[in-house]
Amino acid sequence: MVALKAGEVDRFIAEPPAGVALVLVFGPDTGLVSERARMLVDKASGGVDDPFSLVRLDAADVVSDPARLIDEASTVPLFGGRRVVWLRDGAGKNLSPAVDPLFGEVRAENALVVIEAGDLKKGVGLRKKFENDRSAVAIACYADEARDLERVIDAELREAELSITREARQVLMGLLGADRLASRGEVRKLCLYALGRERIEAADVEAVIGDASAFAVDELIDAAALGDLATLDHGLERLEAGGQRADMIASAALRHFQFLARARAEADRGLSAARVIEQARPPVFYKRRDAVIRQVSLWSGEDLARAGERLGGAVASARKSPALATALVGDVLLTLGRVARSRQQRR
């Protein structure tokens, strides 16, 4: 079965076909990976948290004991029915030794195995195996586009019985998008703030989300991309003290530098940096636009490619070594900041 297209994912999760035994949920948006995997597991298990029919496994456990996954998937539930196995937090981990034995062995009528993974390249490794197997499905999770954010916002507003002004929606859209769970959490916080009123105004968004962690992360990333070492100094520690995980900050930085690489490529084809950022979707938050325009002009395509490699390595290393995550990610961001500073001095 081929990988699902974006428009097919929601329908698949709402009604997963009976003939599917294995589902790989992967991509750079770890929040969306987690959300879609949870929704799929809830649907397949009927929302019943029965330890005999629903098994949650941490990826670290099956990496150290690869046979455990096939053992759990092959176990017949005590009271009959279909067994659901949920392998969580697989980003940055080598899952192949545990997952490979599932192909051809797990029957769809007996079990469903849902696996969370990180960003996987097309046509290689685990992703290739899932996309080429008839009893398996691969679901890609990339950073939300404008229409995806609209759906998240509208769903939470309906739940809270609130409306939102056009200006407030535009400001909110500019602050969301890096991570699905983080975006949904920010909208829920905004709805709670506006509880008892009918409509959310732009001032409400500024009050609740203007100083939110997502925006603080953007400030830190902008400081790295512009060579503002004073802002970078101790910034990562302050964010982590406020509850931000270093690996998530690195993931957000990686997405931003990938965006800069695409924008730099457009600029190299003749568009002005300002025009490229103006046309970006989802839109760049209006308070950041001037800073991001300067970043596109400052960094070359070659430097951005190297920065992406360093940040990708930082994400993986931070997840493998949580105790060292702050130091690892901070070192990479400071290195990028020094590169940007040197480029500034040459101009």
mmCIF file of C-alpha atoms in Angstrom:
data_model
loop_
_atom_site.group_PDB
_atom_site.id
_atom_site.type_symbol
_atom_site.label_atom_id
_atom_site.label_comp_id
_atom_site.label_asym_id
_atom_site.label_seq_id
_atom_site.Cartn_x
_atom_site.Cartn_y
_atom_site.Cartn_z
ATOM 1 C CA MET A 1 0.000 0.000 0.000
ATOM 2 C CA VAL A 2 1.423 3.396 -0.920
ATOM 3 C CA ALA A 3 1.834 6.233 1.554
ATOM 4 C CA LEU A 4 -1.383 8.086 2.251
ATOM 5 C CA LYS A 5 -1.813 11.484 0.664
ATOM 6 C CA ALA A 6 -2.606 14.462 2.883
ATOM 7 C CA GLY A 7 -6.310 14.421 1.998
ATOM 8 C CA GLU A 8 -6.636 10.718 2.798
ATOM 9 C CA VAL A 9 -5.145 10.730 6.291
ATOM 10 C CA ASP A 10 -8.173 12.026 8.218
ATOM 11 C CA ARG A 11 -10.497 9.546 6.506
ATOM 12 C CA PHE A 12 -8.115 6.686 7.233
ATOM 13 C CA ILE A 13 -7.848 7.573 10.925
ATOM 14 C CA ALA A 14 -11.621 7.966 11.228
ATOM 15 C CA GLU A 15 -12.234 4.531 9.689
ATOM 16 C CA PRO A 16 -9.021 2.460 9.482
ATOM 17 C CA PRO A 17 -9.488 -0.408 6.984
ATOM 18 C CA ALA A 18 -9.795 -3.869 8.504
ATOM 19 C CA GLY A 19 -7.051 -5.248 6.253
ATOM 20 C CA VAL A 20 -4.289 -3.058 7.702
ATOM 21 C CA ALA A 21 -2.004 -4.651 10.291
ATOM 22 C CA LEU A 22 0.861 -2.145 10.497
ATOM 23 C CA VAL A 23 0.811 1.666 10.545
ATOM 24 C CA LEU A 24 3.895 3.881 10.565
ATOM 25 C CA VAL A 25 3.259 7.478 11.653
ATOM 26 C CA PHE A 26 6.354 9.563 10.946
ATOM 27 C CA GLY A 27 7.626 13.032 10.150
ATOM 28 C CA PRO A 28 9.328 16.131 11.551
ATOM 29 C CA ASP A 29 6.216 17.395 13.384
ATOM 30 C CA THR A 30 6.491 15.246 16.505
ATOM 31 C CA GLY A 31 3.325 16.729 17.976
ATOM 32 C CA LEU A 32 1.289 15.748 14.937
ATOM 33 C CA VAL A 33 2.888 12.283 14.912
ATOM 34 C CA SER A 34 1.812 11.783 18.526
ATOM 35 C CA GLU A 35 -1.685 13.180 17.967
ATOM 36 C CA ARG A 36 -2.421 11.043 14.901
ATOM 37 C CA ALA A 37 -1.043 7.895 16.510
ATOM 38 C CA ARG A 38 -3.187 8.461 19.597
ATOM 39 C CA MET A 39 -6.324 9.080 17.500
ATOM 40 C CA LEU A 40 -5.690 5.912 15.503
ATOM 41 C CA VAL A 41 -5.140 3.845 18.646
ATOM 42 C CA ASP A 42 -8.283 5.270 20.270
ATOM 43 C CA LYS A 43 -10.326 4.422 17.189
ATOM 44 C CA ALA A 44 -8.915 0.907 16.841
ATOM 45 C CA SER A 45 -9.317 0.111 20.546
ATOM 46 C CA GLY A 46 -12.744 1.664 20.830
ATOM 47 C CA GLY A 47 -11.419 4.018 23.478
ATOM 48 C CA VAL A 48 -11.154 1.165 25.965
ATOM 49 C CA ASP A 49 -7.962 1.200 28.042
ATOM 50 C CA ASP A 50 -7.736 -2.559 28.521
ATOM 51 C CA PRO A 51 -4.161 -3.758 29.222
ATOM 52 C CA PHE A 52 -5.040 -7.177 27.752
ATOM 53 C CA SER A 53 -5.981 -5.737 24.342
ATOM 54 C CA LEU A 54 -4.111 -2.392 24.241
ATOM 55 C CA VAL A 55 -0.344 -2.422 24.821
ATOM 56 C CA ARG A 56 1.776 0.733 25.036
ATOM 57 C CA LEU A 57 5.492 0.298 24.447
ATOM 58 C CA ASP A 58 8.292 2.834 24.653
ATOM 59 C CA ALA A 59 10.675 2.716 21.696
ATOM 60 C CA ALA A 60 13.678 2.637 24.030
ATOM 61 C CA ASP A 61 12.413 -0.654 25.476
ATOM 62 C CA VAL A 62 12.112 -2.422 22.117
ATOM 63 C CA VAL A 63 15.475 -1.075 20.946
ATOM 64 C CA SER A 64 17.099 -2.864 23.888
ATOM 65 C CA ASP A 65 14.838 -5.920 23.426
ATOM 66 C CA PRO A 66 13.794 -6.122 19.730
ATOM 67 C CA ALA A 67 11.897 -9.422 20.165
ATOM 68 C CA ARG A 68 9.421 -7.820 22.543
ATOM 69 C CA LEU A 69 7.486 -6.071 19.775
ATOM 70 C CA ILE A 70 6.730 -9.206 17.768
ATOM 71 C CA ASP A 71 5.916 -11.057 21.007
ATOM 72 C CA GLU A 72 3.346 -8.436 22.004
ATOM 73 C CA ALA A 73 1.856 -8.260 18.491
ATOM 74 C CA SER A 74 1.511 -12.062 18.361
ATOM 75 C CA THR A 75 -0.125 -12.448 21.761
ATOM 76 C CA VAL A 76 -3.807 -13.358 21.628
ATOM 77 C CA PRO A 77 -5.936 -11.095 23.884
ATOM 78 C CA LEU A 78 -7.224 -12.908 26.965
ATOM 79 C CA PHE A 79 -10.852 -12.164 26.142
ATOM 80 C CA GLY A 80 -10.559 -12.352 22.350
ATOM 81 C CA GLY A 81 -10.806 -9.526 19.820
ATOM 82 C CA ARG A 82 -8.091 -7.567 18.056
ATOM 83 C CA ARG A 83 -4.906 -6.605 19.896
ATOM 84 C CA VAL A 84 -3.610 -3.040 19.476
ATOM 85 C CA VAL A 85 0.099 -2.378 20.045
ATOM 86 C CA TRP A 86 1.252 1.241 20.247
ATOM 87 C CA LEU A 87 5.004 1.865 19.935
ATOM 88 C CA ARG A 88 5.649 5.432 21.093
ATOM 89 C CA ASP A 89 8.479 7.973 20.894
ATOM 90 C CA GLY A 90 10.458 6.272 18.129
ATOM 91 C CA ALA A 91 12.033 9.433 16.694
ATOM 92 C CA GLY A 92 15.800 9.142 16.358
ATOM 93 C CA LYS A 93 15.876 5.451 17.273
ATOM 94 C CA ASN A 94 16.788 2.415 15.150
ATOM 95 C CA LEU A 95 13.501 0.508 15.085
ATOM 96 C CA SER A 96 14.270 -1.809 12.167
ATOM 97 C CA PRO A 97 15.489 -4.817 14.220
ATOM 98 C CA ALA A 98 12.224 -4.792 16.169
ATOM 99 C CA VAL A 99 9.883 -3.907 13.281
ATOM 100 C CA ASP A 100 11.277 -6.076 10.460
ATOM 101 C CA PRO A 101 9.936 -9.365 11.950
ATOM 102 C CA LEU A 102 6.375 -7.962 11.880
ATOM 103 C CA PHE A 103 6.099 -8.031 8.077
ATOM 104 C CA GLY A 104 4.365 -11.191 6.918
ATOM 105 C CA GLU A 105 3.813 -12.370 10.485
ATOM 106 C CA VAL A 106 1.173 -10.029 11.934
ATOM 107 C CA ARG A 107 -2.315 -10.679 10.566
ATOM 108 C CA ALA A 108 -4.688 -7.735 10.359
ATOM 109 C CA GLU A 109 -7.620 -9.656 11.864
ATOM 110 C CA ASN A 110 -5.553 -10.409 14.965
ATOM 111 C CA ALA A 111 -3.591 -7.228 15.640
ATOM 112 C CA LEU A 112 -2.890 -3.623 14.698
ATOM 113 C CA VAL A 113 0.571 -2.210 15.388
ATOM 114 C CA VAL A 114 0.924 1.602 15.384
ATOM 115 C CA ILE A 115 4.500 2.904 15.333
ATOM 116 C CA GLU A 116 5.659 6.471 15.951
ATOM 117 C CA ALA A 117 8.883 7.477 14.166
ATOM 118 C CA GLY A 118 10.801 10.615 13.303
ATOM 119 C CA ASP A 119 11.537 12.228 9.949
ATOM 120 C CA LEU A 120 12.324 9.412 7.471
ATOM 121 C CA LYS A 121 13.663 9.816 3.947
ATOM 122 C CA LYS A 122 11.550 8.613 1.061
ATOM 123 C CA GLY A 123 12.479 5.320 -0.563
ATOM 124 C CA VAL A 124 14.798 3.994 2.120
ATOM 125 C CA GLY A 125 14.741 2.002 5.354
ATOM 126 C CA LEU A 126 11.622 1.561 7.428
ATOM 127 C CA ARG A 127 9.539 3.974 5.377
ATOM 128 C CA LYS A 128 10.216 2.041 2.163
ATOM 129 C CA LYS A 129 9.170 -1.256 3.768
ATOM 130 C CA PHE A 130 5.863 0.168 4.959
ATOM 131 C CA GLU A 131 5.079 1.832 1.650
ATOM 132 C CA ASN A 132 5.765 -1.416 -0.258
ATOM 133 C CA ASP A 133 3.771 -3.789 1.968
ATOM 134 C CA ARG A 134 0.082 -4.405 1.241
ATOM 135 C CA SER A 135 -0.864 -4.843 4.887
ATOM 136 C CA ALA A 136 0.956 -1.674 5.985
ATOM 137 C CA VAL A 137 0.338 2.070 5.759
ATOM 138 C CA ALA A 138 2.730 5.014 6.125
ATOM 139 C CA ILE A 139 1.349 8.357 7.342
ATOM 140 C CA ALA A 140 3.608 11.398 6.939
ATOM 141 C CA CYS A 141 3.324 14.303 9.402
ATOM 142 C CA TYR A 142 4.771 17.611 8.299
ATOM 143 C CA ALA A 143 4.461 21.084 9.791
ATOM 144 C CA ASP A 144 0.934 22.413 9.469
ATOM 145 C CA GLU A 145 0.051 24.520 6.458
ATOM 146 C CA ALA A 146 -2.393 27.399 6.674
ATOM 147 C CA ARG A 147 -5.477 25.255 6.024
ATOM 148 C CA ASP A 148 -4.415 22.745 8.677
ATOM 149 C CA LEU A 149 -4.013 25.504 11.252
ATOM 150 C CA GLU A 150 -7.424 26.864 10.275
ATOM 151 C CA ARG A 151 -8.979 23.477 11.055
ATOM 152 C CA VAL A 152 -7.225 23.252 14.430
ATOM 153 C CA ILE A 153 -8.352 26.768 15.374
ATOM 154 C CA ASP A 154 -11.931 26.222 14.175
ATOM 155 C CA ALA A 155 -12.263 22.906 16.013
ATOM 156 C CA GLU A 156 -11.155 24.406 19.333
ATOM 157 C CA LEU A 157 -13.343 27.497 18.849
ATOM 158 C CA ARG A 158 -16.398 25.310 18.207
ATOM 159 C CA GLU A 159 -15.657 23.306 21.330
ATOM 160 C CA ALA A 160 -15.429 26.521 23.385
ATOM 161 C CA GLU A 161 -18.394 28.141 21.572
ATOM 162 C CA LEU A 162 -16.330 31.179 20.620
ATOM 163 C CA SER A 163 -15.739 33.191 17.459
ATOM 164 C CA ILE A 164 -12.633 35.160 16.448
ATOM 165 C CA THR A 165 -12.064 38.368 14.514
ATOM 166 C CA ARG A 166 -10.176 38.309 11.219
ATOM 167 C CA GLU A 167 -7.291 40.339 12.683
ATOM 168 C CA ALA A 168 -7.040 38.045 15.710
ATOM 169 C CA ARG A 169 -7.021 34.978 13.470
ATOM 170 C CA GLN A 170 -4.213 36.419 11.346
ATOM 171 C CA VAL A 171 -2.090 37.194 14.416
ATOM 172 C CA LEU A 172 -2.792 33.743 15.858
ATOM 173 C CA MET A 173 -1.897 31.992 12.593
ATOM 174 C CA GLY A 174 1.470 33.719 12.609
ATOM 175 C CA LEU A 175 2.248 32.316 16.047
ATOM 176 C CA LEU A 176 1.318 28.697 15.361
ATOM 177 C CA GLY A 177 2.415 25.888 13.071
ATOM 178 C CA ALA A 178 5.726 24.447 14.261
ATOM 179 C CA ASP A 179 4.171 21.611 16.247
ATOM 180 C CA ARG A 180 0.548 20.359 16.179
ATOM 181 C CA LEU A 181 0.232 19.609 19.909
ATOM 182 C CA ALA A 182 1.860 22.910 20.844
ATOM 183 C CA SER A 183 -0.463 24.775 18.453
ATOM 184 C CA ARG A 184 -3.566 23.073 19.836
ATOM 185 C CA GLY A 185 -2.434 23.770 23.392
ATOM 186 C CA GLU A 186 -1.965 27.477 22.644
ATOM 187 C CA VAL A 187 -5.452 27.744 21.083
ATOM 188 C CA ARG A 188 -7.024 25.989 24.071
ATOM 189 C CA LYS A 189 -5.226 28.379 26.417
ATOM 190 C CA LEU A 190 -6.568 31.306 24.394
ATOM 191 C CA CYS A 191 -10.113 29.919 24.541
ATOM 192 C CA LEU A 192 -9.840 29.510 28.306
ATOM 193 C CA TYR A 193 -8.664 33.133 28.601
ATOM 194 C CA ALA A 194 -11.702 34.320 26.600
ATOM 195 C CA LEU A 195 -14.185 32.116 28.489
ATOM 196 C CA GLY A 196 -17.477 33.928 29.129
ATOM 197 C CA ARG A 197 -17.170 36.160 26.065
ATOM 198 C CA GLU A 198 -18.439 35.609 22.545
ATOM 199 C CA ARG A 199 -15.448 36.669 20.482
ATOM 200 C CA ILE A 200 -11.659 36.620 20.632
ATOM 201 C CA GLU A 201 -9.923 39.887 19.715
ATOM 202 C CA ALA A 202 -6.370 40.509 18.535
ATOM 203 C CA ALA A 203 -5.527 41.983 21.944
ATOM 204 C CA ASP A 204 -6.452 38.650 23.531
ATOM 205 C CA VAL A 205 -4.014 36.789 21.277
ATOM 206 C CA GLU A 206 -1.233 39.261 22.087
ATOM 207 C CA ALA A 207 -1.950 38.997 25.818
ATOM 208 C CA VAL A 208 -2.018 35.203 25.955
ATOM 209 C CA ILE A 209 0.319 34.027 23.206
ATOM 210 C CA GLY A 210 2.491 37.092 22.552
ATOM 211 C CA ASP A 211 4.852 35.998 25.340
ATOM 212 C CA ALA A 212 4.167 32.289 25.029
ATOM 213 C CA SER A 213 6.915 29.701 24.853
ATOM 214 C CA ALA A 214 6.410 29.198 21.118
ATOM 215 C CA PHE A 215 7.132 32.863 20.499
ATOM 216 C CA ALA A 216 10.093 32.804 22.907
ATOM 217 C CA VAL A 217 11.526 29.886 20.924
ATOM 218 C CA ASP A 218 11.156 31.934 17.743
ATOM 219 C CA GLU A 219 13.090 34.782 19.359
ATOM 220 C CA LEU A 220 15.874 32.392 20.295
ATOM 221 C CA ILE A 221 16.011 30.928 16.782
ATOM 222 C CA ASP A 222 16.039 34.391 15.227
ATOM 223 C CA ALA A 223 18.930 35.315 17.512
ATOM 224 C CA ALA A 224 20.896 32.313 16.244
ATOM 225 C CA ALA A 225 20.077 33.070 12.607
ATOM 226 C CA LEU A 226 21.072 36.732 12.957
ATOM 227 C CA GLY A 227 24.168 36.269 15.112
ATOM 228 C CA ASP A 228 22.675 38.018 18.165
ATOM 229 C CA LEU A 229 24.897 36.262 20.716
ATOM 230 C CA ALA A 230 23.732 38.399 23.645
ATOM 231 C CA THR A 231 20.147 37.119 23.263
ATOM 232 C CA LEU A 232 21.351 33.575 22.709
ATOM 233 C CA ASP A 233 23.415 33.623 25.916
ATOM 234 C CA HIS A 234 21.565 31.585 28.520
ATOM 235 C CA GLY A 235 18.359 31.760 26.462
ATOM 236 C CA LEU A 236 18.102 27.995 26.052
ATOM 237 C CA GLU A 237 18.435 27.427 29.794
ATOM 238 C CA ARG A 238 15.690 29.951 30.504
ATOM 239 C CA LEU A 239 13.338 28.252 28.039
ATOM 240 C CA GLU A 240 14.018 24.823 29.477
ATOM 241 C CA ALA A 241 13.410 26.167 32.985
ATOM 242 C CA GLY A 242 10.014 27.258 31.712
ATOM 243 C CA GLY A 243 9.164 23.722 30.579
ATOM 244 C CA GLN A 244 10.552 23.681 27.033
ATOM 245 C CA ARG A 245 12.420 20.538 25.972
ATOM 246 C CA ALA A 246 15.761 21.147 24.302
ATOM 247 C CA ASP A 247 15.080 18.591 21.554
ATOM 248 C CA MET A 248 11.820 20.341 20.684
ATOM 249 C CA ILE A 249 13.642 23.670 20.460
ATOM 250 C CA ALA A 250 16.187 22.046 18.133
ATOM 251 C CA SER A 251 13.337 20.619 16.026
ATOM 252 C CA ALA A 252 11.779 24.085 15.725
ATOM 253 C CA ALA A 253 15.156 25.531 14.740
ATOM 254 C CA LEU A 254 15.610 22.799 12.121
ATOM 255 C CA ARG A 255 12.215 23.575 10.573
ATOM 256 C CA HIS A 256 13.049 27.282 10.495
ATOM 257 C CA PHE A 257 16.407 26.764 8.782
ATOM 258 C CA GLN A 258 14.742 24.412 6.280
ATOM 259 C CA PHE A 259 12.245 27.204 5.595
ATOM 260 C CA LEU A 260 15.130 29.646 5.152
ATOM 261 C CA ALA A 261 16.750 27.234 2.688
ATOM 262 C CA ARG A 262 13.575 27.150 0.573
ATOM 263 C CA ALA A 263 13.250 30.934 0.782
ATOM 264 C CA ARG A 264 16.936 31.385 -0.173
ATOM 265 C CA ALA A 265 16.395 29.166 -3.222
ATOM 266 C CA GLU A 266 13.452 31.357 -4.275
ATOM 267 C CA ALA A 267 15.532 34.476 -3.767
ATOM 268 C CA ASP A 268 18.367 32.987 -5.840
ATOM 269 C CA ARG A 269 15.855 32.587 -8.686
ATOM 270 C CA GLY A 270 15.272 36.335 -8.735
ATOM 271 C CA LEU A 271 12.601 37.136 -6.148
ATOM 272 C CA SER A 272 13.430 39.678 -3.464
ATOM 273 C CA ALA A 273 13.733 38.341 0.075
ATOM 274 C CA ALA A 274 10.870 40.596 1.152
ATOM 275 C CA ARG A 275 8.618 39.189 -1.588
ATOM 276 C CA VAL A 276 9.494 35.604 -0.671
ATOM 277 C CA ILE A 277 8.577 36.145 2.990
ATOM 278 C CA GLU A 278 5.427 38.037 2.054
ATOM 279 C CA GLN A 279 4.224 35.021 0.036
ATOM 280 C CA ALA A 280 5.154 32.409 2.672
ATOM 281 C CA ARG A 281 2.466 29.972 3.811
ATOM 282 C CA PRO A 282 1.731 29.662 6.665
ATOM 283 C CA PRO A 283 2.488 33.379 6.974
ATOM 284 C CA VAL A 284 5.434 34.600 9.021
ATOM 285 C CA PHE A 285 4.260 36.421 12.144
ATOM 286 C CA TYR A 286 4.236 40.125 11.330
ATOM 287 C CA LYS A 287 6.583 41.028 14.198
ATOM 288 C CA ARG A 288 9.191 38.595 12.828
ATOM 289 C CA ARG A 289 9.025 39.469 9.146
ATOM 290 C CA ASP A 290 11.829 42.044 9.058
ATOM 291 C CA ALA A 291 14.128 39.711 11.026
ATOM 292 C CA VAL A 292 13.395 36.758 8.740
ATOM 293 C CA ILE A 293 13.928 38.868 5.618
ATOM 294 C CA ARG A 294 17.383 39.794 6.952
ATOM 295 C CA GLN A 295 18.104 36.106 7.600
ATOM 296 C CA VAL A 296 17.275 35.134 4.019
ATOM 297 C CA SER A 297 19.663 37.805 2.762
ATOM 298 C CA LEU A 298 22.386 36.859 5.266
ATOM 299 C CA TRP A 299 22.619 33.091 4.750
ATOM 300 C CA SER A 300 23.729 31.324 1.565
ATOM 301 C CA GLY A 301 22.100 28.122 0.349
ATOM 302 C CA GLU A 302 25.300 26.191 1.099
ATOM 303 C CA ASP A 303 25.501 27.521 4.668
ATOM 304 C CA LEU A 304 21.818 26.726 5.264
ATOM 305 C CA ALA A 305 22.327 23.147 4.099
ATOM 306 C CA ARG A 306 25.177 22.740 6.592
ATOM 307 C CA ALA A 307 23.086 24.323 9.333
ATOM 308 C CA GLY A 308 20.286 21.857 8.625
ATOM 309 C CA GLU A 309 22.693 18.935 8.965
ATOM 310 C CA ARG A 310 24.014 20.242 12.295
ATOM 311 C CA LEU A 311 20.522 20.813 13.670
ATOM 312 C CA GLY A 312 19.308 17.403 12.510
ATOM 313 C CA GLY A 313 22.196 15.825 14.362
ATOM 314 C CA ALA A 314 21.399 17.918 17.446
ATOM 315 C CA VAL A 315 17.785 16.715 17.473
ATOM 316 C CA ALA A 316 18.856 13.069 17.350
ATOM 317 C CA SER A 317 21.604 13.512 19.950
ATOM 318 C CA ALA A 318 19.335 15.414 22.354
ATOM 319 C CA ARG A 319 16.741 12.629 22.238
ATOM 320 C CA LYS A 320 19.323 9.927 22.787
ATOM 321 C CA SER A 321 20.951 11.786 25.700
ATOM 322 C CA PRO A 322 18.284 13.855 27.526
ATOM 323 C CA ALA A 323 20.660 14.719 30.367
ATOM 324 C CA LEU A 324 22.991 16.441 27.878
ATOM 325 C CA ALA A 325 20.263 17.871 25.639
ATOM 326 C CA THR A 326 20.557 21.491 26.760
ATOM 327 C CA ALA A 327 24.326 21.516 26.316
ATOM 328 C CA LEU A 328 24.170 19.757 22.924
ATOM 329 C CA VAL A 329 21.490 22.005 21.453
ATOM 330 C CA GLY A 330 22.965 25.137 23.000
ATOM 331 C CA ASP A 331 26.355 24.384 21.436
ATOM 332 C CA VAL A 332 24.836 24.037 17.956
ATOM 333 C CA LEU A 333 22.772 27.222 18.276
ATOM 334 C CA LEU A 334 25.810 29.171 19.469
ATOM 335 C CA THR A 335 27.837 27.796 16.546
ATOM 336 C CA LEU A 336 25.155 28.960 14.118
ATOM 337 C CA GLY A 337 25.049 32.308 15.876
ATOM 338 C CA ARG A 338 28.796 32.744 15.415
ATOM 339 C CA VAL A 339 28.492 31.855 11.718
ATOM 340 C CA ALA A 340 25.745 34.448 11.288
ATOM 341 C CA ARG A 341 27.770 37.028 13.199
ATOM 342 C CA SER A 342 30.789 36.465 10.950
ATOM 343 C CA ARG A 343 28.587 36.887 7.875
ATOM 344 C CA GLN A 344 27.218 40.136 9.337
ATOM 345 C CA GLN A 345 30.727 41.486 9.818
ATOM 346 C CA ARG A 346 31.638 40.761 6.182
ATOM 347 C CA ARG A 347 28.733 42.750 4.812
#
